Amino acid sequence: MAVTDEAIEKIKGMIVSGALRPGDRLPRESELAARLGLSRNSLREAVRALSLIRILDVRQGDGTYVTSLDPQLLLAALGFVVDFHRDDTALEFLAVRRLLEPAATALAASRITEAELDELDARLDALGDDPSAGELAAADLEFHRTVVRAGGNTVLSSLLDGLSGPATRDRIWHGLAAEGTARRALDEHRAILAALRDRDAEAARSWATVHVAGAERWLRSAPARAALG
């Protein structure tokens, strides 16, 4: 095991064991390095790595703290990673989303409030008859984020947020708009919303499956369309 990896594992061990808790300040660098049997350089590298993935928060002039370890914080980088993948791998992320999002949407059917439903309705109405691809992508993100969060499972919500890479989502909506099929996708939003208003979990699950599968189908056929173009 590399020295930096060993340092990361030792700090992780302190957090997992409860020796360091969310919000705790780490001991001084010299003290922590001695306690863990590490060089100060390897400890410094480990702290830098753990700060990049939001486990630690380095505050200049104040010290280094364990973050809240909230799932939304820890999974925030996933969407950034998703956008770096090629179409074939991005399809795998979408396939995972197709497995999880319908279940999350069904969960929301019994928990989403009337106020949240009214807000979703208003956002769809606000798009008007000819929204831009950028507006469609932003509206799509907020629609699904609101529905999934209404289900009340923060881990599931954060994971799905991460699986929806913004660049991939933006590309799909630009493609749908260019092909004139964006309206169909918005109609699927309406169908999901209607099922949620009816508190029909299975209908909400089905429409969410159809909707995500449509994005998956578009991305799968993208290389062929590019070749024809």
PDB file of C-alpha atoms in Angstrom:
ATOM      1  CA  MET A   1       0.000   0.000   0.000  1.00  0.00           C
ATOM      2  CA  ALA A   2       1.311   3.452  -0.933  1.00  0.00           C
ATOM      3  CA  VAL A   3       2.235   5.705   1.974  1.00  0.00           C
ATOM      4  CA  THR A   4      -0.502   8.234   1.151  1.00  0.00           C
ATOM      5  CA  ASP A   5      -3.092   5.454   0.860  1.00  0.00           C
ATOM      6  CA  GLU A   6      -2.033   4.170   4.274  1.00  0.00           C
ATOM      7  CA  ALA A   7      -2.447   7.664   5.712  1.00  0.00           C
ATOM      8  CA  ILE A   8      -5.911   7.959   4.171  1.00  0.00           C
ATOM      9  CA  GLU A   9      -6.924   4.593   5.643  1.00  0.00           C
ATOM     10  CA  LYS A  10      -5.715   5.596   9.110  1.00  0.00           C
ATOM     11  CA  ILE A  11      -7.671   8.864   9.087  1.00  0.00           C
ATOM     12  CA  LYS A  12     -10.696   6.996   7.742  1.00  0.00           C
ATOM     13  CA  GLY A  13     -10.308   4.505  10.590  1.00  0.00           C
ATOM     14  CA  MET A  14     -10.446   7.318  13.132  1.00  0.00           C
ATOM     15  CA  ILE A  15     -13.673   8.636  11.581  1.00  0.00           C
ATOM     16  CA  VAL A  16     -15.334   5.222  11.233  1.00  0.00           C
ATOM     17  CA  SER A  17     -14.431   4.262  14.799  1.00  0.00           C
ATOM     18  CA  GLY A  18     -15.867   7.501  16.159  1.00  0.00           C
ATOM     19  CA  ALA A  19     -12.539   8.856  17.371  1.00  0.00           C
ATOM     20  CA  LEU A  20     -13.250  11.740  15.013  1.00  0.00           C
ATOM     21  CA  ARG A  21     -16.887  12.782  14.537  1.00  0.00           C
ATOM     22  CA  PRO A  22     -18.627  15.111  12.061  1.00  0.00           C
ATOM     23  CA  GLY A  23     -17.625  18.674  12.868  1.00  0.00           C
ATOM     24  CA  ASP A  24     -14.560  17.669  14.941  1.00  0.00           C
ATOM     25  CA  ARG A  25     -11.297  19.475  14.417  1.00  0.00           C
ATOM     26  CA  LEU A  26      -8.300  17.278  13.657  1.00  0.00           C
ATOM     27  CA  PRO A  27      -5.358  17.440  16.077  1.00  0.00           C
ATOM     28  CA  ARG A  28      -2.378  19.521  15.043  1.00  0.00           C
ATOM     29  CA  GLU A  29      -0.455  18.087  12.109  1.00  0.00           C
ATOM     30  CA  SER A  30       2.625  17.150  14.157  1.00  0.00           C
ATOM     31  CA  GLU A  31       0.529  15.535  16.888  1.00  0.00           C
ATOM     32  CA  LEU A  32      -1.656  13.547  14.457  1.00  0.00           C
ATOM     33  CA  ALA A  33       1.320  12.399  12.394  1.00  0.00           C
ATOM     34  CA  ALA A  34       3.049  11.096  15.525  1.00  0.00           C
ATOM     35  CA  ARG A  35      -0.121   9.389  16.789  1.00  0.00           C
ATOM     36  CA  LEU A  36      -0.675   7.601  13.470  1.00  0.00           C
ATOM     37  CA  GLY A  37       2.986   6.826  12.823  1.00  0.00           C
ATOM     38  CA  LEU A  38       3.061   8.862   9.626  1.00  0.00           C
ATOM     39  CA  SER A  39       5.384  11.431   8.124  1.00  0.00           C
ATOM     40  CA  ARG A  40       3.979  14.925   8.005  1.00  0.00           C
ATOM     41  CA  ASN A  41       4.245  14.906   4.203  1.00  0.00           C
ATOM     42  CA  SER A  42       2.149  11.741   3.811  1.00  0.00           C
ATOM     43  CA  LEU A  43      -0.386  13.089   6.301  1.00  0.00           C
ATOM     44  CA  ARG A  44      -0.585  16.344   4.358  1.00  0.00           C
ATOM     45  CA  GLU A  45      -1.221  14.476   1.106  1.00  0.00           C
ATOM     46  CA  ALA A  46      -3.915  12.365   2.762  1.00  0.00           C
ATOM     47  CA  VAL A  47      -5.666  15.447   4.124  1.00  0.00           C
ATOM     48  CA  ARG A  48      -5.546  17.065   0.679  1.00  0.00           C
ATOM     49  CA  ALA A  49      -7.081  13.973  -0.925  1.00  0.00           C
ATOM     50  CA  LEU A  50      -9.810  13.654   1.707  1.00  0.00           C
ATOM     51  CA  SER A  51     -10.677  17.330   1.359  1.00  0.00           C
ATOM     52  CA  LEU A  52     -11.227  16.863  -2.394  1.00  0.00           C
ATOM     53  CA  ILE A  53     -13.916  14.259  -1.736  1.00  0.00           C
ATOM     54  CA  ARG A  54     -15.506  16.363   1.009  1.00  0.00           C
ATOM     55  CA  ILE A  55     -14.524  14.160   3.960  1.00  0.00           C
ATOM     56  CA  LEU A  56     -12.355  16.894   5.446  1.00  0.00           C
ATOM     57  CA  ASP A  57     -12.666  20.667   5.320  1.00  0.00           C
ATOM     58  CA  VAL A  58      -9.374  22.577   5.403  1.00  0.00           C
ATOM     59  CA  ARG A  59      -9.957  26.087   6.760  1.00  0.00           C
ATOM     60  CA  GLN A  60      -7.019  28.351   6.161  1.00  0.00           C
ATOM     61  CA  GLY A  61      -5.733  29.778   9.423  1.00  0.00           C
ATOM     62  CA  ASP A  62      -8.226  27.774  11.485  1.00  0.00           C
ATOM     63  CA  GLY A  63      -7.488  24.085  11.074  1.00  0.00           C
ATOM     64  CA  THR A  64      -8.869  20.962   9.440  1.00  0.00           C
ATOM     65  CA  TYR A  65     -12.309  19.642  10.326  1.00  0.00           C
ATOM     66  CA  VAL A  66     -14.360  16.554   9.590  1.00  0.00           C
ATOM     67  CA  THR A  67     -17.284  17.652   7.419  1.00  0.00           C
ATOM     68  CA  SER A  68     -20.924  16.858   8.166  1.00  0.00           C
ATOM     69  CA  LEU A  69     -20.475  13.636   6.116  1.00  0.00           C
ATOM     70  CA  ASP A  70     -23.937  14.297   4.722  1.00  0.00           C
ATOM     71  CA  PRO A  71     -24.676  12.013   1.722  1.00  0.00           C
ATOM     72  CA  GLN A  72     -25.506  15.004  -0.479  1.00  0.00           C
ATOM     73  CA  LEU A  73     -22.092  16.488   0.241  1.00  0.00           C
ATOM     74  CA  LEU A  74     -20.157  13.248  -0.227  1.00  0.00           C
ATOM     75  CA  LEU A  75     -21.914  12.232  -3.444  1.00  0.00           C
ATOM     76  CA  ALA A  76     -21.774  15.695  -5.031  1.00  0.00           C
ATOM     77  CA  ALA A  77     -18.684  14.823  -7.056  1.00  0.00           C
ATOM     78  CA  LEU A  78     -20.364  11.850  -8.739  1.00  0.00           C
ATOM     79  CA  GLY A  79     -22.123  13.986 -11.359  1.00  0.00           C
ATOM     80  CA  PHE A  80     -18.774  15.567 -12.226  1.00  0.00           C
ATOM     81  CA  VAL A  81     -17.298  12.103 -12.781  1.00  0.00           C
ATOM     82  CA  VAL A  82     -20.281  10.908 -14.873  1.00  0.00           C
ATOM     83  CA  ASP A  83     -19.764  13.696 -17.403  1.00  0.00           C
ATOM     84  CA  PHE A  84     -16.246  12.467 -18.228  1.00  0.00           C
ATOM     85  CA  HIS A  85     -17.433   9.087 -19.488  1.00  0.00           C
ATOM     86  CA  ARG A  86     -17.995   8.066 -23.086  1.00  0.00           C
ATOM     87  CA  ASP A  87     -21.459   7.231 -24.399  1.00  0.00           C
ATOM     88  CA  ASP A  88     -21.122   3.514 -23.665  1.00  0.00           C
ATOM     89  CA  THR A  89     -20.231   4.086 -20.010  1.00  0.00           C
ATOM     90  CA  ALA A  90     -22.717   6.946 -19.664  1.00  0.00           C
ATOM     91  CA  LEU A  91     -25.367   4.455 -20.762  1.00  0.00           C
ATOM     92  CA  GLU A  92     -24.439   2.282 -17.807  1.00  0.00           C
ATOM     93  CA  PHE A  93     -25.011   5.207 -15.459  1.00  0.00           C
ATOM     94  CA  LEU A  94     -28.380   5.831 -17.113  1.00  0.00           C
ATOM     95  CA  ALA A  95     -29.249   2.153 -16.702  1.00  0.00           C
ATOM     96  CA  VAL A  96     -28.606   2.446 -12.969  1.00  0.00           C
ATOM     97  CA  ARG A  97     -30.757   5.560 -12.888  1.00  0.00           C
ATOM     98  CA  ARG A  98     -33.527   3.617 -14.688  1.00  0.00           C
ATOM     99  CA  LEU A  99     -33.420   1.039 -11.897  1.00  0.00           C
ATOM    100  CA  LEU A 100     -33.454   3.535  -9.034  1.00  0.00           C
ATOM    101  CA  GLU A 101     -35.471   6.553 -10.156  1.00  0.00           C
ATOM    102  CA  PRO A 102     -38.800   4.764 -10.749  1.00  0.00           C
ATOM    103  CA  ALA A 103     -38.611   3.353  -7.213  1.00  0.00           C
ATOM    104  CA  ALA A 104     -37.834   6.811  -5.830  1.00  0.00           C
ATOM    105  CA  THR A 105     -40.737   8.298  -7.816  1.00  0.00           C
ATOM    106  CA  ALA A 106     -43.111   5.639  -6.508  1.00  0.00           C
ATOM    107  CA  LEU A 107     -41.939   6.413  -2.984  1.00  0.00           C
ATOM    108  CA  ALA A 108     -42.805  10.087  -3.518  1.00  0.00           C
ATOM    109  CA  ALA A 109     -46.419   9.281  -4.441  1.00  0.00           C
ATOM    110  CA  SER A 110     -47.469   8.976  -0.814  1.00  0.00           C
ATOM    111  CA  ARG A 111     -45.230  11.749   0.536  1.00  0.00           C
ATOM    112  CA  ILE A 112     -45.083  14.649  -1.897  1.00  0.00           C
ATOM    113  CA  THR A 113     -47.134  17.619  -0.704  1.00  0.00           C
ATOM    114  CA  GLU A 114     -49.832  19.455  -2.621  1.00  0.00           C
ATOM    115  CA  ALA A 115     -47.664  22.571  -2.473  1.00  0.00           C
ATOM    116  CA  GLU A 116     -44.780  20.714  -4.120  1.00  0.00           C
ATOM    117  CA  LEU A 117     -47.120  19.353  -6.795  1.00  0.00           C
ATOM    118  CA  ASP A 118     -48.466  22.840  -7.487  1.00  0.00           C
ATOM    119  CA  GLU A 119     -44.920  24.174  -7.765  1.00  0.00           C
ATOM    120  CA  LEU A 120     -43.991  21.446 -10.269  1.00  0.00           C
ATOM    121  CA  ASP A 121     -47.111  22.289 -12.278  1.00  0.00           C
ATOM    122  CA  ALA A 122     -46.201  25.971 -12.286  1.00  0.00           C
ATOM    123  CA  ARG A 123     -42.648  25.268 -13.439  1.00  0.00           C
ATOM    124  CA  LEU A 124     -43.887  23.182 -16.353  1.00  0.00           C
ATOM    125  CA  ASP A 125     -46.351  25.929 -17.317  1.00  0.00           C
ATOM    126  CA  ALA A 126     -43.589  28.551 -17.092  1.00  0.00           C
ATOM    127  CA  LEU A 127     -41.605  26.808 -19.844  1.00  0.00           C
ATOM    128  CA  GLY A 128     -44.155  28.037 -22.386  1.00  0.00           C
ATOM    129  CA  ASP A 129     -44.530  26.690 -25.903  1.00  0.00           C
ATOM    130  CA  ASP A 130     -40.968  27.071 -27.160  1.00  0.00           C
ATOM    131  CA  PRO A 131     -38.387  26.657 -24.386  1.00  0.00           C
ATOM    132  CA  SER A 132     -34.698  26.542 -25.212  1.00  0.00           C
ATOM    133  CA  ALA A 133     -32.713  23.341 -24.763  1.00  0.00           C
ATOM    134  CA  GLY A 134     -30.933  24.903 -21.794  1.00  0.00           C
ATOM    135  CA  GLU A 135     -34.242  25.756 -20.139  1.00  0.00           C
ATOM    136  CA  LEU A 136     -35.478  22.214 -20.763  1.00  0.00           C
ATOM    137  CA  ALA A 137     -32.376  20.674 -19.197  1.00  0.00           C
ATOM    138  CA  ALA A 138     -32.603  22.932 -16.135  1.00  0.00           C
ATOM    139  CA  ALA A 139     -36.322  22.251 -15.732  1.00  0.00           C
ATOM    140  CA  ASP A 140     -35.742  18.514 -16.076  1.00  0.00           C
ATOM    141  CA  LEU A 141     -33.106  18.575 -13.360  1.00  0.00           C
ATOM    142  CA  GLU A 142     -35.340  20.484 -10.934  1.00  0.00           C
ATOM    143  CA  PHE A 143     -38.386  18.327 -11.726  1.00  0.00           C
ATOM    144  CA  HIS A 144     -36.662  15.044 -10.938  1.00  0.00           C
ATOM    145  CA  ARG A 145     -34.750  16.478  -7.992  1.00  0.00           C
ATOM    146  CA  THR A 146     -37.981  17.731  -6.394  1.00  0.00           C
ATOM    147  CA  VAL A 147     -39.804  14.428  -6.945  1.00  0.00           C
ATOM    148  CA  VAL A 148     -36.979  12.259  -5.626  1.00  0.00           C
ATOM    149  CA  ARG A 149     -36.366  14.459  -2.581  1.00  0.00           C
ATOM    150  CA  ALA A 150     -40.071  14.274  -1.766  1.00  0.00           C
ATOM    151  CA  GLY A 151     -39.591  10.549  -1.207  1.00  0.00           C
ATOM    152  CA  GLY A 152     -37.617  11.362   1.937  1.00  0.00           C
ATOM    153  CA  ASN A 153     -34.568   9.125   1.357  1.00  0.00           C
ATOM    154  CA  THR A 154     -31.541  11.433   1.386  1.00  0.00           C
ATOM    155  CA  VAL A 155     -29.086   8.748   0.259  1.00  0.00           C
ATOM    156  CA  LEU A 156     -31.232   7.793  -2.731  1.00  0.00           C
ATOM    157  CA  SER A 157     -31.784  11.456  -3.577  1.00  0.00           C
ATOM    158  CA  SER A 158     -28.064  12.259  -3.440  1.00  0.00           C
ATOM    159  CA  LEU A 159     -27.119   9.178  -5.431  1.00  0.00           C
ATOM    160  CA  LEU A 160     -29.589   9.999  -8.215  1.00  0.00           C
ATOM    161  CA  ASP A 161     -28.395  13.598  -8.255  1.00  0.00           C
ATOM    162  CA  GLY A 162     -24.887  12.297  -8.843  1.00  0.00           C
ATOM    163  CA  LEU A 163     -25.921   9.849 -11.546  1.00  0.00           C
ATOM    164  CA  SER A 164     -27.446  12.695 -13.558  1.00  0.00           C
ATOM    165  CA  GLY A 165     -24.324  14.345 -14.896  1.00  0.00           C
ATOM    166  CA  PRO A 166     -25.247  17.883 -15.997  1.00  0.00           C
ATOM    167  CA  ALA A 167     -23.327  17.693 -19.287  1.00  0.00           C
ATOM    168  CA  THR A 168     -24.963  14.382 -20.235  1.00  0.00           C
ATOM    169  CA  ARG A 169     -28.424  15.695 -19.330  1.00  0.00           C
ATOM    170  CA  ASP A 170     -27.793  18.905 -21.285  1.00  0.00           C
ATOM    171  CA  ARG A 171     -26.650  16.952 -24.337  1.00  0.00           C
ATOM    172  CA  ILE A 172     -29.748  14.743 -24.322  1.00  0.00           C
ATOM    173  CA  TRP A 173     -32.143  17.704 -24.086  1.00  0.00           C
ATOM    174  CA  HIS A 174     -30.315  19.556 -26.840  1.00  0.00           C
ATOM    175  CA  GLY A 175     -30.677  16.431 -28.990  1.00  0.00           C
ATOM    176  CA  LEU A 176     -34.369  16.033 -28.188  1.00  0.00           C
ATOM    177  CA  ALA A 177     -35.013  19.701 -28.945  1.00  0.00           C
ATOM    178  CA  ALA A 178     -33.136  19.490 -32.264  1.00  0.00           C
ATOM    179  CA  GLU A 179     -35.182  16.456 -33.282  1.00  0.00           C
ATOM    180  CA  GLY A 180     -38.476  17.995 -32.203  1.00  0.00           C
ATOM    181  CA  THR A 181     -39.195  15.332 -29.590  1.00  0.00           C
ATOM    182  CA  ALA A 182     -38.709  17.438 -26.452  1.00  0.00           C
ATOM    183  CA  ARG A 183     -42.471  17.970 -26.154  1.00  0.00           C
ATOM    184  CA  ARG A 184     -42.991  14.231 -25.750  1.00  0.00           C
ATOM    185  CA  ALA A 185     -40.500  14.162 -22.877  1.00  0.00           C
ATOM    186  CA  LEU A 186     -42.322  17.079 -21.234  1.00  0.00           C
ATOM    187  CA  ASP A 187     -45.606  15.210 -21.653  1.00  0.00           C
ATOM    188  CA  GLU A 188     -43.997  12.374 -19.706  1.00  0.00           C
ATOM    189  CA  HIS A 189     -43.280  14.878 -16.919  1.00  0.00           C
ATOM    190  CA  ARG A 190     -46.987  15.732 -16.967  1.00  0.00           C
ATOM    191  CA  ALA A 191     -47.893  12.034 -16.779  1.00  0.00           C
ATOM    192  CA  ILE A 192     -45.581  11.516 -13.794  1.00  0.00           C
ATOM    193  CA  LEU A 193     -47.098  14.554 -12.117  1.00  0.00           C
ATOM    194  CA  ALA A 194     -50.656  13.315 -12.736  1.00  0.00           C
ATOM    195  CA  ALA A 195     -49.809   9.932 -11.212  1.00  0.00           C
ATOM    196  CA  LEU A 196     -48.327  11.648  -8.160  1.00  0.00           C
ATOM    197  CA  ARG A 197     -51.469  13.772  -7.764  1.00  0.00           C
ATOM    198  CA  ASP A 198     -53.534  10.578  -7.886  1.00  0.00           C
ATOM    199  CA  ARG A 199     -51.213   9.040  -5.257  1.00  0.00           C
ATOM    200  CA  ASP A 200     -50.786   6.166  -7.707  1.00  0.00           C
ATOM    201  CA  ALA A 201     -47.333   4.785  -6.919  1.00  0.00           C
ATOM    202  CA  GLU A 202     -47.349   2.144  -9.650  1.00  0.00           C
ATOM    203  CA  ALA A 203     -48.383   4.586 -12.383  1.00  0.00           C
ATOM    204  CA  ALA A 204     -45.695   7.010 -11.181  1.00  0.00           C
ATOM    205  CA  ARG A 205     -43.142   4.178 -11.269  1.00  0.00           C
ATOM    206  CA  SER A 206     -44.193   3.192 -14.806  1.00  0.00           C
ATOM    207  CA  TRP A 207     -44.054   6.701 -16.237  1.00  0.00           C
ATOM    208  CA  ALA A 208     -40.672   7.362 -14.612  1.00  0.00           C
ATOM    209  CA  THR A 209     -39.376   4.155 -16.220  1.00  0.00           C
ATOM    210  CA  VAL A 210     -40.669   5.240 -19.633  1.00  0.00           C
ATOM    211  CA  HIS A 211     -39.128   8.681 -19.221  1.00  0.00           C
ATOM    212  CA  VAL A 212     -35.625   7.575 -18.197  1.00  0.00           C
ATOM    213  CA  ALA A 213     -35.659   4.770 -20.772  1.00  0.00           C
ATOM    214  CA  GLY A 214     -36.357   7.390 -23.442  1.00  0.00           C
ATOM    215  CA  ALA A 215     -33.201   9.293 -22.500  1.00  0.00           C
ATOM    216  CA  GLU A 216     -31.273   6.030 -22.479  1.00  0.00           C
ATOM    217  CA  ARG A 217     -32.642   5.123 -25.929  1.00  0.00           C
ATOM    218  CA  TRP A 218     -31.674   8.537 -27.320  1.00  0.00           C
ATOM    219  CA  LEU A 219     -28.110   8.294 -25.996  1.00  0.00           C
ATOM    220  CA  ARG A 220     -27.728   4.733 -27.311  1.00  0.00           C
ATOM    221  CA  SER A 221     -28.654   5.860 -30.835  1.00  0.00           C
ATOM    222  CA  ALA A 222     -26.553   9.048 -30.730  1.00  0.00           C
ATOM    223  CA  PRO A 223     -23.418   7.554 -32.387  1.00  0.00           C
ATOM    224  CA  ALA A 224     -25.489   6.196 -35.287  1.00  0.00           C
ATOM    225  CA  ARG A 225     -27.172   9.565 -35.854  1.00  0.00           C
ATOM    226  CA  ALA A 226     -23.790  11.307 -35.776  1.00  0.00           C
ATOM    227  CA  ALA A 227     -22.452   8.898 -38.383  1.00  0.00           C
ATOM    228  CA  LEU A 228     -25.431   9.560 -40.660  1.00  0.00           C
ATOM    229  CA  GLY A 229     -25.000  13.310 -40.212  1.00  0.00           C
TER     230      GLY A 229
END
